[in-house]
Amino acid sequence: METKIFSKDQIDDAVELLAKGELVAFPTETVYGLGAIATNEKSVKGVYAAKGRPSDNPLIVTVSGEEMMRKYALEVPEKAEKLIKHFWPGPLTILLFVKPGSLPDAVTGGLKTVAFRCPDDQLTHDLIAKLGYPIVGPSANTSTKPSPTTAEHVYHDLKGKIAGIIDGGATRVGLESTIIDLSVDTPIVLRPGEITPEELSEVLGEKVLINTGKVSDKQIPKAPGMKYRHYAPSAPVVVVDDVADFPQIDFDKNTGVMALHDQLAKIDLPTENKFDLGKNLVDADHNLFGGLRYFDDKKDIKQIFVQGFNEGENSLAYMNRLNKAAAGHHFNK
Ligand code: TXA
Ligand code: MG
């Protein structure tokens, strides 16, 4: 199959493909998503196949707004309304009970809940509004690889497997949305993202729990995706929590390093072994997946050292993704 690249003014062509049941990747403010009409079971199953994703890992449902969401949610509690009013469109995914029979089981993995997301991206908003139906929206990468933050990343992973990609340029945030579960008594963040637990708690006026992500295969995990290997390039990744440790590392031509600009300047390695994460944590969020992909394509790199951040809630999302990429491996720990 030829994978067409659509520009911003070719949305109608993309809508036509989606309406026919084809798969089209789309930009959001976080990462690129892999779209298919959410009400068509065959299309949804195609998404699992294209990504190589386990069938028990449910998909996010991407909507154009609250009104569309209401057609698929069993009920919309006041807490959800508060969060929607404050954060949508934006990088917050909300888990609610699904209206039985409104979506194929393939979307929810047979669970009683469904994850709703309304991205802050005009292009994608117009796409869904024109289609008139929600689209599923898992990250548009091959399963286990870092999420795509450019149309090129999507093309690298899924060319020949999907009908099209809408190119909206590089995504703003670079890490996936915050997921909050509102199907339980005390709201709980299942996946950290740009919107922090503190911000959520402030808007809700109550405590918000944070999932520690420690799930065993025997349990049904609250966010099924968490039990899988994730974001992993082919070379092992090591987190460097303290920048003072960088001088102790034995760098050689087979090591890669990802760090903030000033830190990187102090490390004696050829430029192709270095990946600049930028000036600060916000830049690092934006660049993390791109860096992991950069080294994934360099087959002579056998180990990648990546700068960690310990800046409280603001670094939760970055460290969550990095810890998964590193399978918990930290330097000097
Ligand atoms: O920023 C994002 O959220 C991106 C963009 C493309 O919208 N999407 C994204 O989707 O990250 P995905 O599928 O890569 O990650 C969604 C996570 C998975 O770990 C999945 O297990 C979890 O959400 N999830 C989806 N539906 C769920 C449900 N009903 N209950 C618990 N977890 C759910
Ligand atoms: Mg994903």
mmCIF file of C-alpha atoms and ligand atoms in Angstrom:
data_model
loop_
_atom_site.group_PDB
_atom_site.id
_atom_site.type_symbol
_atom_site.label_atom_id
_atom_site.label_comp_id
_atom_site.label_asym_id
_atom_site.label_seq_id
_atom_site.Cartn_x
_atom_site.Cartn_y
_atom_site.Cartn_z
ATOM 1 C CA MET A 1 0.000 0.000 0.000
ATOM 2 C CA GLU A 2 1.217 3.492 -0.824
ATOM 3 C CA THR A 3 1.271 5.796 2.204
ATOM 4 C CA LYS A 4 0.207 9.281 1.084
ATOM 5 C CA ILE A 5 1.490 12.387 2.846
ATOM 6 C CA PHE A 6 -1.180 15.066 3.192
ATOM 7 C CA SER A 7 -0.531 18.730 3.824
ATOM 8 C CA LYS A 8 -2.766 20.975 5.945
ATOM 9 C CA ASP A 9 -4.997 21.872 2.993
ATOM 10 C CA GLN A 10 -5.688 18.249 2.021
ATOM 11 C CA ILE A 11 -7.822 17.374 5.057
ATOM 12 C CA ASP A 12 -10.786 16.452 2.866
ATOM 13 C CA ASP A 13 -8.779 13.663 1.204
ATOM 14 C CA ALA A 14 -7.845 12.307 4.628
ATOM 15 C CA VAL A 15 -11.483 12.463 5.795
ATOM 16 C CA GLU A 16 -12.516 10.491 2.703
ATOM 17 C CA LEU A 17 -10.000 7.736 3.477
ATOM 18 C CA LEU A 18 -11.070 7.530 7.138
ATOM 19 C CA ALA A 19 -14.743 7.368 6.128
ATOM 20 C CA LYS A 20 -13.880 4.399 3.879
ATOM 21 C CA GLY A 21 -12.334 2.643 6.888
ATOM 22 C CA GLU A 22 -8.687 3.348 6.036
ATOM 23 C CA LEU A 23 -5.949 4.272 8.547
ATOM 24 C CA VAL A 24 -4.571 7.832 8.589
ATOM 25 C CA ALA A 25 -2.012 9.223 11.053
ATOM 26 C CA PHE A 26 -2.695 12.723 12.417
ATOM 27 C CA PRO A 27 -0.863 15.390 14.428
ATOM 28 C CA THR A 28 -1.731 16.399 17.978
ATOM 29 C CA GLU A 29 0.026 18.760 20.400
ATOM 30 C CA THR A 30 1.615 15.744 22.167
ATOM 31 C CA VAL A 31 2.646 13.085 19.616
ATOM 32 C CA TYR A 32 1.212 11.817 16.307
ATOM 33 C CA GLY A 33 -1.782 9.481 16.551
ATOM 34 C CA LEU A 34 -2.868 6.629 14.322
ATOM 35 C CA GLY A 35 -6.455 7.332 13.292
ATOM 36 C CA ALA A 36 -9.252 5.036 12.195
ATOM 37 C CA ILE A 37 -12.991 5.561 12.486
ATOM 38 C CA ALA A 38 -13.748 4.387 16.026
ATOM 39 C CA THR A 39 -17.155 2.910 15.219
ATOM 40 C CA ASN A 40 -15.824 0.468 12.605
ATOM 41 C CA GLU A 41 -14.487 -2.711 14.216
ATOM 42 C CA LYS A 42 -12.558 -3.806 11.132
ATOM 43 C CA SER A 43 -10.722 -0.469 10.901
ATOM 44 C CA VAL A 44 -9.949 -0.523 14.613
ATOM 45 C CA LYS A 45 -8.494 -4.021 14.327
ATOM 46 C CA GLY A 46 -6.353 -2.728 11.475
ATOM 47 C CA VAL A 47 -4.779 -0.246 13.912
ATOM 48 C CA TYR A 48 -3.622 -3.060 16.221
ATOM 49 C CA ALA A 49 -2.212 -4.921 13.215
ATOM 50 C CA ALA A 50 -0.342 -1.893 11.786
ATOM 51 C CA LYS A 51 1.255 -1.093 15.169
ATOM 52 C CA GLY A 52 1.865 -4.712 16.155
ATOM 53 C CA ARG A 53 -0.012 -3.870 19.362
ATOM 54 C CA PRO A 54 -1.311 -6.537 21.792
ATOM 55 C CA SER A 55 -5.106 -6.733 21.492
ATOM 56 C CA ASP A 56 -5.699 -6.292 25.243
ATOM 57 C CA ASN A 57 -4.202 -2.791 25.220
ATOM 58 C CA PRO A 58 -7.170 -0.452 24.604
ATOM 59 C CA LEU A 59 -7.161 2.606 22.353
ATOM 60 C CA ILE A 60 -7.835 6.244 23.114
ATOM 61 C CA VAL A 61 -10.952 7.705 21.481
ATOM 62 C CA THR A 62 -10.199 11.105 19.950
ATOM 63 C CA VAL A 63 -13.185 13.473 19.834
ATOM 64 C CA SER A 64 -13.822 16.978 18.521
ATOM 65 C CA GLY A 65 -15.270 18.069 21.869
ATOM 66 C CA GLU A 66 -17.527 17.268 24.816
ATOM 67 C CA GLU A 67 -20.662 16.988 22.689
ATOM 68 C CA MET A 68 -19.228 14.148 20.613
ATOM 69 C CA MET A 69 -17.873 12.470 23.746
ATOM 70 C CA ARG A 70 -21.350 12.361 25.306
ATOM 71 C CA LYS A 71 -22.519 9.949 22.592
ATOM 72 C CA TYR A 72 -20.083 7.318 23.840
ATOM 73 C CA ALA A 73 -19.819 7.959 27.596
ATOM 74 C CA LEU A 74 -22.296 6.255 29.941
ATOM 75 C CA GLU A 75 -22.339 9.378 32.083
ATOM 76 C CA VAL A 76 -20.295 12.540 32.390
ATOM 77 C CA PRO A 77 -19.658 13.271 36.066
ATOM 78 C CA GLU A 78 -19.242 16.820 37.318
ATOM 79 C CA LYS A 79 -15.529 16.185 37.834
ATOM 80 C CA ALA A 80 -15.145 15.439 34.136
ATOM 81 C CA GLU A 81 -17.031 18.603 33.225
ATOM 82 C CA LYS A 82 -14.698 20.673 35.390
ATOM 83 C CA LEU A 83 -11.600 19.202 33.808
ATOM 84 C CA ILE A 84 -12.982 19.505 30.279
ATOM 85 C CA LYS A 85 -13.895 23.143 30.815
ATOM 86 C CA HIS A 86 -10.413 23.893 32.064
ATOM 87 C CA PHE A 87 -8.119 21.688 29.973
ATOM 88 C CA TRP A 88 -9.836 20.819 26.653
ATOM 89 C CA PRO A 89 -8.785 21.052 23.952
ATOM 90 C CA GLY A 90 -5.467 19.990 25.479
ATOM 91 C CA PRO A 91 -3.167 17.157 26.556
ATOM 92 C CA LEU A 92 -5.529 15.512 29.060
ATOM 93 C CA THR A 93 -7.156 12.113 28.467
ATOM 94 C CA ILE A 94 -10.164 11.286 30.643
ATOM 95 C CA LEU A 95 -11.252 7.752 31.505
ATOM 96 C CA LEU A 96 -15.020 7.302 31.940
ATOM 97 C CA PHE A 97 -17.465 4.390 31.781
ATOM 98 C CA VAL A 98 -18.356 3.563 28.194
ATOM 99 C CA LYS A 99 -21.967 3.573 26.973
ATOM 100 C CA PRO A 100 -22.486 -0.158 26.314
ATOM 101 C CA GLY A 101 -22.689 -1.024 22.634
ATOM 102 C CA SER A 102 -21.650 2.425 21.412
ATOM 103 C CA LEU A 103 -18.133 1.350 20.421
ATOM 104 C CA PRO A 104 -16.669 -1.962 19.247
ATOM 105 C CA ASP A 105 -15.009 -4.090 21.959
ATOM 106 C CA ALA A 106 -11.769 -3.786 20.012
ATOM 107 C CA VAL A 107 -11.553 -0.111 21.068
ATOM 108 C CA THR A 108 -11.846 -0.715 24.809
ATOM 109 C CA GLY A 109 -10.166 -4.116 24.936
ATOM 110 C CA GLY A 110 -13.410 -5.352 26.480
ATOM 111 C CA LEU A 111 -13.096 -3.006 29.490
ATOM 112 C CA LYS A 112 -16.069 -1.084 30.921
ATOM 113 C CA THR A 113 -14.201 2.195 30.547
ATOM 114 C CA VAL A 114 -13.003 4.267 27.608
ATOM 115 C CA ALA A 115 -10.328 6.944 27.368
ATOM 116 C CA PHE A 116 -11.431 10.235 25.752
ATOM 117 C CA ARG A 117 -9.018 12.797 24.342
ATOM 118 C CA CYS A 118 -9.606 16.147 22.634
ATOM 119 C CA PRO A 119 -6.276 17.355 21.204
ATOM 120 C CA ASP A 120 -5.351 21.009 20.903
ATOM 121 C CA ASP A 121 -4.742 20.866 17.160
ATOM 122 C CA GLN A 122 -6.999 22.719 14.743
ATOM 123 C CA LEU A 123 -6.206 20.383 11.856
ATOM 124 C CA THR A 124 -7.222 17.300 13.798
ATOM 125 C CA HIS A 125 -10.263 19.039 15.230
ATOM 126 C CA ASP A 126 -11.461 19.858 11.690
ATOM 127 C CA LEU A 127 -10.711 16.314 10.539
ATOM 128 C CA ILE A 128 -12.906 14.721 13.236
ATOM 129 C CA ALA A 129 -15.644 17.333 12.918
ATOM 130 C CA LYS A 130 -15.849 16.729 9.153
ATOM 131 C CA LEU A 131 -15.829 12.955 9.596
ATOM 132 C CA GLY A 132 -18.629 13.259 12.154
ATOM 133 C CA TYR A 133 -17.300 10.340 14.193
ATOM 134 C CA PRO A 134 -14.490 9.951 16.715
ATOM 135 C CA ILE A 135 -11.232 8.358 15.624
ATOM 136 C CA VAL A 136 -9.099 6.030 17.706
ATOM 137 C CA GLY A 137 -5.753 7.604 18.483
ATOM 138 C CA PRO A 138 -2.941 5.479 19.831
ATOM 139 C CA SER A 139 0.516 6.904 19.238
ATOM 140 C CA ALA A 140 1.445 6.260 15.592
ATOM 141 C CA ASN A 141 4.588 4.227 16.251
ATOM 142 C CA THR A 142 5.366 0.547 15.951
ATOM 143 C CA SER A 143 4.571 -1.043 19.333
ATOM 144 C CA THR A 144 7.562 -0.836 21.792
ATOM 145 C CA LYS A 145 9.216 2.070 19.878
ATOM 146 C CA PRO A 146 9.225 5.725 21.022
ATOM 147 C CA SER A 147 6.125 7.722 20.097
ATOM 148 C CA PRO A 148 6.456 9.816 16.917
ATOM 149 C CA THR A 149 6.824 13.570 17.222
ATOM 150 C CA THR A 150 7.142 14.252 13.469
ATOM 151 C CA ALA A 151 5.435 12.938 10.328
ATOM 152 C CA GLU A 152 8.840 11.479 9.315
ATOM 153 C CA HIS A 153 8.889 9.315 12.460
ATOM 154 C CA VAL A 154 5.444 7.965 11.540
ATOM 155 C CA TYR A 155 6.546 7.287 7.979
ATOM 156 C CA HIS A 156 9.652 5.470 9.249
ATOM 157 C CA ASP A 157 7.542 3.043 11.319
ATOM 158 C CA LEU A 158 4.332 2.655 9.313
ATOM 159 C CA LYS A 159 5.073 3.275 5.608
ATOM 160 C CA GLY A 160 3.253 0.759 3.437
ATOM 161 C CA LYS A 161 0.968 -0.216 6.338
ATOM 162 C CA ILE A 162 -1.364 2.807 6.482
ATOM 163 C CA ALA A 163 -3.166 4.854 3.831
ATOM 164 C CA GLY A 164 -1.924 8.293 4.827
ATOM 165 C CA ILE A 165 -0.209 10.719 7.180
ATOM 166 C CA ILE A 166 -1.274 14.329 7.745
ATOM 167 C CA ASP A 167 1.905 16.353 8.158
ATOM 168 C CA GLY A 168 1.408 19.063 10.763
ATOM 169 C CA GLY A 169 5.113 19.552 11.525
ATOM 170 C CA ALA A 170 6.817 18.757 14.832
ATOM 171 C CA THR A 171 4.477 18.353 17.809
ATOM 172 C CA ARG A 172 4.645 20.959 20.592
ATOM 173 C CA VAL A 173 4.846 18.878 23.803
ATOM 174 C CA GLY A 174 6.660 15.735 22.646
ATOM 175 C CA LEU A 175 5.345 13.401 25.381
ATOM 176 C CA GLU A 176 1.886 11.786 25.429
ATOM 177 C CA SER A 177 -1.113 13.229 27.272
ATOM 178 C CA THR A 178 -1.786 12.944 30.982
ATOM 179 C CA ILE A 179 -4.373 10.190 31.592
ATOM 180 C CA ILE A 180 -6.754 10.614 34.529
ATOM 181 C CA ASP A 181 -9.163 7.894 35.616
ATOM 182 C CA LEU A 182 -12.542 9.298 36.706
ATOM 183 C CA SER A 183 -14.272 5.899 36.820
ATOM 184 C CA VAL A 184 -13.078 5.445 40.421
ATOM 185 C CA ASP A 185 -13.923 7.249 43.667
ATOM 186 C CA THR A 186 -10.637 9.132 43.987
ATOM 187 C CA PRO A 187 -9.321 10.431 40.656
ATOM 188 C CA ILE A 188 -6.003 8.855 39.754
ATOM 189 C CA VAL A 189 -3.371 9.805 37.184
ATOM 190 C CA LEU A 190 -2.561 6.644 35.228
ATOM 191 C CA ARG A 191 0.080 8.268 33.026
ATOM 192 C CA PRO A 192 1.841 11.562 33.795
ATOM 193 C CA GLY A 193 1.987 14.226 31.079
ATOM 194 C CA GLU A 194 2.320 17.982 30.645
ATOM 195 C CA ILE A 195 -0.703 18.619 32.886
ATOM 196 C CA THR A 196 0.481 17.761 36.400
ATOM 197 C CA PRO A 197 -1.418 16.067 39.269
ATOM 198 C CA GLU A 198 -1.167 19.352 41.180
ATOM 199 C CA GLU A 199 -2.914 21.299 38.406
ATOM 200 C CA LEU A 200 -5.646 18.640 38.191
ATOM 201 C CA SER A 201 -6.104 18.640 41.923
ATOM 202 C CA GLU A 202 -6.406 22.427 41.955
ATOM 203 C CA VAL A 203 -9.184 22.434 39.339
ATOM 204 C CA LEU A 204 -11.019 19.496 40.948
ATOM 205 C CA GLY A 205 -10.666 20.865 44.462
ATOM 206 C CA GLU A 206 -9.679 17.446 45.764
ATOM 207 C CA LYS A 207 -6.726 15.126 46.088
ATOM 208 C CA VAL A 208 -5.560 13.285 42.992
ATOM 209 C CA LEU A 209 -3.653 10.014 43.295
ATOM 210 C CA ILE A 210 -0.728 8.995 41.104
ATOM 211 C CA ASN A 211 -0.352 5.456 39.791
ATOM 212 C CA THR A 212 3.081 4.116 40.585
ATOM 213 C CA GLY A 213 2.955 1.810 37.572
ATOM 214 C CA LYS A 214 3.955 -1.304 39.477
ATOM 215 C CA VAL A 215 1.750 -3.925 37.887
ATOM 216 C CA SER A 216 2.265 -7.649 37.629
ATOM 217 C CA ASP A 217 1.112 -9.652 34.628
ATOM 218 C CA LYS A 218 -1.376 -11.524 36.799
ATOM 219 C CA GLN A 219 -3.355 -8.408 37.642
ATOM 220 C CA ILE A 220 -5.444 -6.541 35.166
ATOM 221 C CA PRO A 221 -3.483 -3.291 35.155
ATOM 222 C CA LYS A 222 -5.371 -0.028 35.408
ATOM 223 C CA ALA A 223 -3.638 1.231 32.271
ATOM 224 C CA PRO A 224 -2.999 -1.942 30.311
ATOM 225 C CA GLY A 225 -0.249 -0.316 28.265
ATOM 226 C CA MET A 226 1.928 -0.004 31.345
ATOM 227 C CA LYS A 227 2.912 -3.641 31.520
ATOM 228 C CA TYR A 228 4.556 -3.629 28.095
ATOM 229 C CA ARG A 229 8.110 -2.781 27.108
ATOM 230 C CA HIS A 230 7.985 0.748 25.776
ATOM 231 C CA TYR A 231 9.910 3.558 24.110
ATOM 232 C CA ALA A 232 12.889 1.268 23.747
ATOM 233 C CA PRO A 233 15.553 1.841 21.106
ATOM 234 C CA SER A 234 17.607 -1.210 20.098
ATOM 235 C CA ALA A 235 20.591 -0.245 22.309
ATOM 236 C CA PRO A 236 20.222 -0.336 26.116
ATOM 237 C CA VAL A 237 19.506 3.012 27.779
ATOM 238 C CA VAL A 238 21.030 4.144 31.098
ATOM 239 C CA VAL A 239 19.625 7.079 33.096
ATOM 240 C CA VAL A 240 22.191 9.499 34.563
ATOM 241 C CA ASP A 241 20.368 11.087 37.505
ATOM 242 C CA ASP A 242 23.209 13.323 38.662
ATOM 243 C CA VAL A 243 25.080 15.361 36.023
ATOM 244 C CA ALA A 244 28.140 15.221 38.321
ATOM 245 C CA ASP A 245 28.385 11.546 37.292
ATOM 246 C CA PHE A 246 28.974 12.259 33.593
ATOM 247 C CA PRO A 247 32.800 12.537 33.998
ATOM 248 C CA GLN A 248 32.853 9.013 35.504
ATOM 249 C CA ILE A 249 31.351 7.389 32.426
ATOM 250 C CA ASP A 250 33.706 5.555 30.048
ATOM 251 C CA PHE A 251 32.504 6.995 26.764
ATOM 252 C CA ASP A 252 33.812 5.443 23.562
ATOM 253 C CA LYS A 253 32.837 5.381 19.885
ATOM 254 C CA ASN A 254 30.017 2.943 20.647
ATOM 255 C CA THR A 255 28.312 5.074 23.306
ATOM 256 C CA GLY A 256 25.681 7.680 22.672
ATOM 257 C CA VAL A 257 24.741 10.477 25.046
ATOM 258 C CA MET A 258 21.634 12.624 25.349
ATOM 259 C CA ALA A 259 21.868 15.663 27.618
ATOM 260 C CA LEU A 260 21.088 19.370 27.853
ATOM 261 C CA HIS A 261 23.227 21.612 25.648
ATOM 262 C CA ASP A 262 25.601 22.917 28.345
ATOM 263 C CA GLN A 263 26.187 19.466 29.764
ATOM 264 C CA LEU A 264 26.817 17.974 26.336
ATOM 265 C CA ALA A 265 29.484 20.592 25.567
ATOM 266 C CA LYS A 266 31.635 19.197 28.407
ATOM 267 C CA ILE A 267 31.622 15.656 27.015
ATOM 268 C CA ASP A 268 34.436 14.604 24.700
ATOM 269 C CA LEU A 269 32.714 12.562 21.993
ATOM 270 C CA PRO A 270 32.232 12.968 18.221
ATOM 271 C CA THR A 271 29.133 15.057 17.410
ATOM 272 C CA GLU A 272 27.312 12.078 15.882
ATOM 273 C CA ASN A 273 27.442 10.332 19.269
ATOM 274 C CA LYS A 274 25.704 13.260 20.953
ATOM 275 C CA PHE A 275 22.085 14.344 20.952
ATOM 276 C CA ASP A 276 21.213 17.795 22.270
ATOM 277 C CA LEU A 277 18.099 17.801 24.478
ATOM 278 C CA GLY A 278 17.975 21.604 24.460
ATOM 279 C CA LYS A 279 18.191 24.278 27.135
ATOM 280 C CA ASN A 280 15.798 23.067 29.825
ATOM 281 C CA LEU A 281 13.310 20.390 30.890
ATOM 282 C CA VAL A 282 10.564 21.651 28.542
ATOM 283 C CA ASP A 283 13.000 21.259 25.618
ATOM 284 C CA ALA A 284 14.018 17.822 26.915
ATOM 285 C CA ASP A 285 10.347 16.705 26.964
ATOM 286 C CA HIS A 286 10.053 17.905 23.378
ATOM 287 C CA ASN A 287 13.254 16.158 22.221
ATOM 288 C CA LEU A 288 13.398 12.907 24.225
ATOM 289 C CA PHE A 289 11.665 10.606 21.719
ATOM 290 C CA GLY A 290 13.494 12.166 18.759
ATOM 291 C CA GLY A 291 16.811 11.445 20.484
ATOM 292 C CA LEU A 292 15.945 7.827 21.224
ATOM 293 C CA ARG A 293 14.970 7.420 17.564
ATOM 294 C CA TYR A 294 18.190 9.125 16.402
ATOM 295 C CA PHE A 295 20.288 6.456 18.132
ATOM 296 C CA ASP A 296 17.952 3.637 17.123
ATOM 297 C CA ASP A 297 19.033 4.246 13.532
ATOM 298 C CA LYS A 298 22.758 4.116 14.422
ATOM 299 C CA LYS A 299 23.587 0.454 14.585
ATOM 300 C CA ASP A 300 27.130 0.969 15.941
ATOM 301 C CA ILE A 301 25.788 2.572 19.130
ATOM 302 C CA LYS A 302 25.698 -0.111 21.836
ATOM 303 C CA GLN A 303 24.690 1.944 24.886
ATOM 304 C CA ILE A 304 22.920 5.286 25.367
ATOM 305 C CA PHE A 305 23.372 7.474 28.459
ATOM 306 C CA VAL A 306 20.519 9.931 29.019
ATOM 307 C CA GLN A 307 20.332 12.839 31.453
ATOM 308 C CA GLY A 308 17.676 12.431 34.136
ATOM 309 C CA PHE A 309 15.777 15.238 35.855
ATOM 310 C CA ASN A 310 14.528 15.440 39.397
ATOM 311 C CA GLU A 311 12.378 18.540 39.297
ATOM 312 C CA GLY A 312 9.311 17.277 41.145
ATOM 313 C CA GLU A 313 5.961 17.057 39.382
ATOM 314 C CA ASN A 314 7.238 18.858 36.293
ATOM 315 C CA SER A 315 9.679 16.066 35.504
ATOM 316 C CA LEU A 316 7.246 13.183 36.233
ATOM 317 C CA ALA A 317 6.306 12.658 32.585
ATOM 318 C CA TYR A 318 9.883 12.819 31.270
ATOM 319 C CA MET A 319 11.192 10.431 33.936
ATOM 320 C CA ASN A 320 8.259 8.054 33.443
ATOM 321 C CA ARG A 321 9.086 7.659 29.729
ATOM 322 C CA LEU A 322 12.840 7.579 30.286
ATOM 323 C CA ASN A 323 12.581 4.943 33.026
ATOM 324 C CA LYS A 324 10.600 2.735 30.668
ATOM 325 C CA ALA A 325 13.081 3.237 27.839
ATOM 326 C CA ALA A 326 15.870 2.289 30.284
ATOM 327 C CA ALA A 327 13.903 -0.612 31.828
ATOM 328 C CA GLY A 328 14.750 0.948 35.204
ATOM 329 C CA HIS A 329 18.542 0.978 34.612
ATOM 330 C CA HIS A 330 20.262 3.941 36.341
ATOM 331 C CA PHE A 331 23.970 4.830 36.425
ATOM 332 C CA ASN A 332 25.583 4.285 39.847
ATOM 333 C CA LYS A 333 22.403 2.793 41.310
HETATM 334 O O1 TXA B 1 -1.083 12.062 23.785
HETATM 335 C C1 TXA B 1 -1.666 10.988 23.610
HETATM 336 O O2 TXA B 1 -2.442 10.519 24.461
HETATM 337 C C2 TXA B 1 -1.425 10.252 22.291
HETATM 338 C C3 TXA B 1 -1.983 11.126 21.167
HETATM 339 C C4 TXA B 1 -1.790 10.491 19.819
HETATM 340 O O3 TXA B 1 -3.329 11.424 21.400
HETATM 341 N N1 TXA B 1 -2.009 8.947 22.300
HETATM 342 C C5 TXA B 1 -1.499 7.910 23.032
HETATM 343 O O4 TXA B 1 -2.162 6.687 22.886
HETATM 344 O O5 TXA B 1 -0.531 8.024 23.735
HETATM 345 P P1 TXA B 1 -1.529 5.293 23.308
HETATM 346 O O6 TXA B 1 -2.492 4.261 22.874
HETATM 347 O O7 TXA B 1 -0.174 5.199 22.771
HETATM 348 O O8 TXA B 1 -1.532 5.340 24.861
HETATM 349 C C6 TXA B 1 -2.783 5.302 25.530
HETATM 350 C C7 TXA B 1 -2.674 4.607 26.856
HETATM 351 C C8 TXA B 1 -2.297 3.143 26.734
HETATM 352 O O9 TXA B 1 -1.290 2.861 27.696
HETATM 353 C C9 TXA B 1 -3.582 2.402 27.074
HETATM 354 O O10 TXA B 1 -3.325 1.204 27.744
HETATM 355 C C10 TXA B 1 -4.307 3.394 27.964
HETATM 356 O O11 TXA B 1 -3.985 4.646 27.431
HETATM 357 N N2 TXA B 1 -5.766 3.212 27.891
HETATM 358 C C11 TXA B 1 -6.579 3.382 26.833
HETATM 359 N N3 TXA B 1 -7.853 3.061 27.130
HETATM 360 C C12 TXA B 1 -7.847 2.694 28.421
HETATM 361 C C13 TXA B 1 -8.851 2.224 29.341
HETATM 362 N N4 TXA B 1 -10.108 2.086 28.986
HETATM 363 N N5 TXA B 1 -8.459 1.931 30.597
HETATM 364 C C14 TXA B 1 -7.164 2.082 30.974
HETATM 365 N N6 TXA B 1 -6.182 2.502 30.175
HETATM 366 C C15 TXA B 1 -6.511 2.800 28.911
HETATM 367 MG MG MG B 2 1.726 4.574 22.656
#
